[in-house]
PDB file of C-alpha atoms in Angstrom:
ATOM      1  CA  MET A 282     -15.992  30.768   3.617  1.00  0.00           C
ATOM      2  CA  LYS A 283     -13.568  30.274   6.503  1.00  0.00           C
ATOM      3  CA  LEU A 284     -14.233  32.448   9.538  1.00  0.00           C
ATOM      4  CA  TYR A 285     -12.199  32.864  12.705  1.00  0.00           C
ATOM      5  CA  PHE A 286     -13.064  33.947  16.234  1.00  0.00           C
ATOM      6  CA  LEU A 287     -10.298  36.222  17.573  1.00  0.00           C
ATOM      7  CA  GLU A 288      -9.522  36.833  21.230  1.00  0.00           C
ATOM      8  CA  PRO A 289      -6.916  39.629  21.183  1.00  0.00           C
ATOM      9  CA  GLU A 290      -4.468  40.483  23.935  1.00  0.00           C
ATOM     10  CA  VAL A 291      -6.072  42.280  26.882  1.00  0.00           C
ATOM     11  CA  SER A 292      -3.558  44.903  28.022  1.00  0.00           C
ATOM     12  CA  GLY A 293      -5.856  46.970  30.193  1.00  0.00           C
ATOM     13  CA  GLY A 294      -9.426  47.975  30.622  1.00  0.00           C
ATOM     14  CA  HIS A 295     -11.981  50.727  30.469  1.00  0.00           C
ATOM     15  CA  GLY A 296     -10.662  53.845  32.179  1.00  0.00           C
ATOM     16  CA  GLU A 297     -12.673  56.302  34.230  1.00  0.00           C
ATOM     17  CA  TYR A 298     -13.433  58.528  31.219  1.00  0.00           C
ATOM     18  CA  THR A 299     -15.185  55.788  29.235  1.00  0.00           C
ATOM     19  CA  ILE A 300     -18.729  56.816  28.335  1.00  0.00           C
ATOM     20  CA  TYR A 301     -21.285  54.032  28.143  1.00  0.00           C
ATOM     21  CA  GLY A 302     -24.344  53.888  25.882  1.00  0.00           C
ATOM     22  CA  THR A 303     -27.927  53.267  26.872  1.00  0.00           C
ATOM     23  CA  GLU A 304     -29.636  49.884  26.822  1.00  0.00           C
ATOM     24  CA  GLU A 305     -31.989  51.245  24.114  1.00  0.00           C
ATOM     25  CA  LYS A 306     -29.053  52.178  21.867  1.00  0.00           C
ATOM     26  CA  ILE A 307     -27.438  48.768  22.416  1.00  0.00           C
ATOM     27  CA  ALA A 308     -30.732  47.052  21.519  1.00  0.00           C
ATOM     28  CA  THR A 309     -31.095  48.995  18.257  1.00  0.00           C
ATOM     29  CA  GLU A 310     -27.468  49.551  17.183  1.00  0.00           C
ATOM     30  CA  GLY A 311     -25.663  46.502  18.605  1.00  0.00           C
ATOM     31  CA  ILE A 312     -23.093  45.698  21.284  1.00  0.00           C
ATOM     32  CA  SER A 313     -20.521  48.221  20.021  1.00  0.00           C
ATOM     33  CA  GLU A 314     -22.899  50.931  21.280  1.00  0.00           C
ATOM     34  CA  LYS A 315     -22.276  49.722  24.838  1.00  0.00           C
ATOM     35  CA  VAL A 316     -19.227  51.999  24.743  1.00  0.00           C
ATOM     36  CA  LYS A 317     -19.919  55.456  23.283  1.00  0.00           C
ATOM     37  CA  TYR A 318     -16.427  56.774  23.988  1.00  0.00           C
ATOM     38  CA  LEU A 319     -13.494  54.562  24.977  1.00  0.00           C
ATOM     39  CA  HIS A 320     -10.842  55.395  27.524  1.00  0.00           C
ATOM     40  CA  TYR A 321      -8.390  52.477  27.400  1.00  0.00           C
ATOM     41  CA  GLU A 322      -6.049  52.346  30.367  1.00  0.00           C
ATOM     42  CA  PHE A 323      -2.983  50.165  29.891  1.00  0.00           C
ATOM     43  CA  GLU A 324      -1.983  47.936  32.802  1.00  0.00           C
ATOM     44  CA  GLY A 325       0.637  46.027  30.783  1.00  0.00           C
ATOM     45  CA  TRP A 326       1.377  45.411  27.123  1.00  0.00           C
ATOM     46  CA  LEU A 327       3.011  42.508  25.318  1.00  0.00           C
ATOM     47  CA  GLY A 328       3.297  44.472  22.054  1.00  0.00           C
ATOM     48  CA  ASP A 329       0.317  43.397  19.936  1.00  0.00           C
ATOM     49  CA  ASP A 330      -1.236  45.784  17.399  1.00  0.00           C
ATOM     50  CA  LEU A 331      -4.797  44.568  18.094  1.00  0.00           C
ATOM     51  CA  LEU A 332      -6.060  44.713  21.685  1.00  0.00           C
ATOM     52  CA  GLU A 333      -9.346  44.111  23.458  1.00  0.00           C
ATOM     53  CA  SER A 334     -11.352  45.286  26.440  1.00  0.00           C
ATOM     54  CA  THR A 335     -14.769  43.734  25.861  1.00  0.00           C
ATOM     55  CA  PRO A 336     -16.751  44.807  23.919  1.00  0.00           C
ATOM     56  CA  ALA A 337     -14.211  47.291  22.563  1.00  0.00           C
ATOM     57  CA  PHE A 338     -11.109  46.812  20.438  1.00  0.00           C
ATOM     58  CA  ILE A 339      -8.184  49.098  19.702  1.00  0.00           C
ATOM     59  CA  VAL A 340      -5.555  49.009  16.942  1.00  0.00           C
ATOM     60  CA  SER A 341      -2.115  50.588  16.812  1.00  0.00           C
ATOM     61  CA  SER A 342      -1.560  53.549  14.502  1.00  0.00           C
ATOM     62  CA  LYS A 343       0.532  51.262  12.260  1.00  0.00           C
ATOM     63  CA  LEU A 344      -2.343  48.792  11.851  1.00  0.00           C
ATOM     64  CA  GLY A 345      -4.933  51.587  11.601  1.00  0.00           C
ATOM     65  CA  THR A 346      -3.030  53.314   8.794  1.00  0.00           C
ATOM     66  CA  GLU A 347      -2.685  50.073   6.847  1.00  0.00           C
ATOM     67  CA  LEU A 348      -6.404  49.332   7.331  1.00  0.00           C
ATOM     68  CA  GLU A 349      -7.257  52.756   5.919  1.00  0.00           C
ATOM     69  CA  ASN A 350      -4.978  52.089   2.927  1.00  0.00           C
ATOM     70  CA  SER A 351      -6.520  48.643   2.343  1.00  0.00           C
ATOM     71  CA  ASP A 352      -9.655  47.668   0.428  1.00  0.00           C
ATOM     72  CA  PHE A 353     -11.474  46.753   3.670  1.00  0.00           C
ATOM     73  CA  ILE A 354     -14.492  48.975   4.314  1.00  0.00           C
ATOM     74  CA  ASP A 355     -16.492  47.107   6.953  1.00  0.00           C
ATOM     75  CA  TYR A 356     -15.057  48.768  10.058  1.00  0.00           C
ATOM     76  CA  LYS A 357     -14.773  52.207  11.660  1.00  0.00           C
ATOM     77  CA  LEU A 358     -11.827  53.801  13.431  1.00  0.00           C
ATOM     78  CA  GLU A 359     -12.540  56.314  16.186  1.00  0.00           C
ATOM     79  CA  GLU A 360     -10.376  58.370  18.466  1.00  0.00           C
ATOM     80  CA  CYS A 361     -10.072  57.126  22.011  1.00  0.00           C
ATOM     81  CA  LEU A 362      -8.192  58.166  25.111  1.00  0.00           C
ATOM     82  CA  ILE A 363      -5.134  56.037  25.914  1.00  0.00           C
ATOM     83  CA  THR A 364      -3.496  56.235  29.338  1.00  0.00           C
ATOM     84  CA  LYS A 365      -1.139  54.158  31.472  1.00  0.00           C
ATOM     85  CA  SER A 366      -2.128  52.972  34.954  1.00  0.00           C
ATOM     86  CA  ASP A 367       0.077  53.814  37.922  1.00  0.00           C
ATOM     87  CA  GLU A 368       1.087  50.141  38.029  1.00  0.00           C
ATOM     88  CA  PHE A 369       2.098  50.251  34.341  1.00  0.00           C
ATOM     89  CA  ILE A 370       4.238  53.346  34.927  1.00  0.00           C
ATOM     90  CA  GLU A 371       5.836  51.759  37.980  1.00  0.00           C
ATOM     91  CA  MET A 372       6.579  48.440  36.253  1.00  0.00           C
ATOM     92  CA  TYR A 373       7.582  49.881  32.859  1.00  0.00           C
ATOM     93  CA  PRO A 374       8.809  53.442  33.478  1.00  0.00           C
ATOM     94  CA  ASP A 375      10.492  53.738  30.066  1.00  0.00           C
ATOM     95  CA  LYS A 376       8.011  51.762  27.947  1.00  0.00           C
ATOM     96  CA  GLU A 377       6.495  53.804  25.125  1.00  0.00           C
ATOM     97  CA  ILE A 378       3.051  53.014  23.786  1.00  0.00           C
ATOM     98  CA  PRO A 379       2.167  53.962  20.202  1.00  0.00           C
ATOM     99  CA  THR A 380      -0.996  55.834  19.335  1.00  0.00           C
ATOM    100  CA  PHE A 381      -4.083  53.594  19.242  1.00  0.00           C
ATOM    101  CA  SER A 382      -7.553  54.062  17.741  1.00  0.00           C
ATOM    102  CA  ARG A 383     -10.783  52.341  18.577  1.00  0.00           C
ATOM    103  CA  PHE A 384     -11.632  49.652  16.017  1.00  0.00           C
ATOM    104  CA  ILE A 385     -15.334  48.961  15.440  1.00  0.00           C
ATOM    105  CA  PRO A 386     -16.290  46.026  13.179  1.00  0.00           C
ATOM    106  CA  LEU A 387     -19.467  46.765  11.213  1.00  0.00           C
ATOM    107  CA  GLY A 388     -20.502  43.210  10.355  1.00  0.00           C
ATOM    108  CA  LYS A 389     -22.771  41.020  12.447  1.00  0.00           C
ATOM    109  CA  ILE A 390     -22.618  37.317  13.266  1.00  0.00           C
ATOM    110  CA  GLU A 391     -23.840  34.857  15.880  1.00  0.00           C
ATOM    111  CA  VAL A 392     -21.288  32.564  17.534  1.00  0.00           C
ATOM    112  CA  GLU A 393     -21.980  29.564  19.718  1.00  0.00           C
ATOM    113  CA  GLU A 394     -18.915  27.618  20.831  1.00  0.00           C
ATOM    114  CA  GLU A 395     -17.030  26.907  17.576  1.00  0.00           C
ATOM    115  CA  ASN A 396     -20.019  27.416  15.283  1.00  0.00           C
ATOM    116  CA  PHE A 397     -21.460  30.462  13.570  1.00  0.00           C
ATOM    117  CA  LYS A 398     -24.714  31.447  11.889  1.00  0.00           C
ATOM    118  CA  ASN A 399     -26.424  34.554  10.526  1.00  0.00           C
ATOM    119  CA  TRP A 400     -23.168  35.977   9.132  1.00  0.00           C
ATOM    120  CA  SER A 401     -23.663  39.377   7.468  1.00  0.00           C
ATOM    121  CA  GLY A 402     -20.927  38.664   4.903  1.00  0.00           C
ATOM    122  CA  HIS A 403     -18.485  41.288   6.237  1.00  0.00           C
ATOM    123  CA  HIS A 404     -14.753  40.740   6.764  1.00  0.00           C
ATOM    124  CA  PHE A 405     -14.895  42.142  10.327  1.00  0.00           C
ATOM    125  CA  CYS A 406     -17.875  41.167  12.493  1.00  0.00           C
ATOM    126  CA  LEU A 407     -19.109  41.469  16.062  1.00  0.00           C
ATOM    127  CA  SER A 408     -21.358  38.958  17.742  1.00  0.00           C
ATOM    128  CA  PRO A 409     -24.135  40.121  20.097  1.00  0.00           C
ATOM    129  CA  LYS A 410     -21.717  39.260  22.953  1.00  0.00           C
ATOM    130  CA  GLY A 411     -18.974  41.490  21.518  1.00  0.00           C
ATOM    131  CA  GLU A 412     -16.850  38.691  20.036  1.00  0.00           C
ATOM    132  CA  LEU A 413     -14.629  39.549  17.060  1.00  0.00           C
ATOM    133  CA  VAL A 414     -14.950  37.320  13.993  1.00  0.00           C
ATOM    134  CA  VAL A 415     -12.959  37.793  10.788  1.00  0.00           C
ATOM    135  CA  THR A 416     -12.673  36.164   7.375  1.00  0.00           C
ATOM    136  CA  GLN A 417      -9.563  34.346   6.127  1.00  0.00           C
ATOM    137  CA  GLU A 418      -8.682  37.430   4.052  1.00  0.00           C
ATOM    138  CA  ALA A 419      -8.925  39.699   7.104  1.00  0.00           C
ATOM    139  CA  LEU A 420      -6.893  37.255   9.213  1.00  0.00           C
ATOM    140  CA  ASP A 421      -4.188  37.106   6.524  1.00  0.00           C
ATOM    141  CA  PHE A 422      -4.060  40.916   6.639  1.00  0.00           C
ATOM    142  CA  LEU A 423      -3.887  41.017  10.461  1.00  0.00           C
ATOM    143  CA  ASN A 424      -1.109  38.409  10.472  1.00  0.00           C
ATOM    144  CA  ARG A 425       1.163  41.005   8.834  1.00  0.00           C
ATOM    145  CA  PHE A 426       1.145  42.779  12.221  1.00  0.00           C
ATOM    146  CA  SER A 427       1.862  41.686  15.761  1.00  0.00           C
ATOM    147  CA  ILE A 428      -1.051  39.569  17.000  1.00  0.00           C
ATOM    148  CA  ASP A 429       1.161  37.015  18.723  1.00  0.00           C
ATOM    149  CA  ASN A 430      -0.957  37.007  21.895  1.00  0.00           C
ATOM    150  CA  CYS A 431      -4.291  36.669  20.096  1.00  0.00           C
ATOM    151  CA  PHE A 432      -6.133  33.360  20.424  1.00  0.00           C
ATOM    152  CA  ILE A 433      -7.562  32.311  17.046  1.00  0.00           C
ATOM    153  CA  THR A 434     -10.324  29.698  16.755  1.00  0.00           C
ATOM    154  CA  PRO A 435     -11.597  28.447  13.373  1.00  0.00           C
ATOM    155  CA  LEU A 436     -15.389  28.463  13.177  1.00  0.00           C
ATOM    156  CA  THR A 437     -17.790  26.112  11.394  1.00  0.00           C
ATOM    157  CA  GLN A 438     -21.088  27.193   9.855  1.00  0.00           C
ATOM    158  CA  GLU A 439     -24.122  25.665  11.563  1.00  0.00           C
TER     159      GLU A 439
END
């Protein structure tokens, strides 16, 4: 099975209304529990449909809708707060941002450099460090959307 490590566009960061989880919850539930509720504040945006602010990911409403209509089941979508920073508003006063949802991969995997091990078999996975790893099928699906600013690294099984 071919797997890929994705490093999506970073268009902003955690805003002041982000709620963080406890160390206990992270230890038992995984790195995605580091963020209980995501406030993503845009500082810029190159137009991708998949964005990152470690260890959280967001997807545009277009991508989210297509995910929900697909056969993929190994992820969750959650509401999140999306805002624009003062700098964003100043630099791009007329730029519209679509609705985004938080994207939480449910699979697990361990990644070290360009190698992986202990893959759970899911199409969308998170490493303990919050790295996004997808299968070839998932990557083919994502390539139907704008992920032009996403770095993609093929992985090899250890």
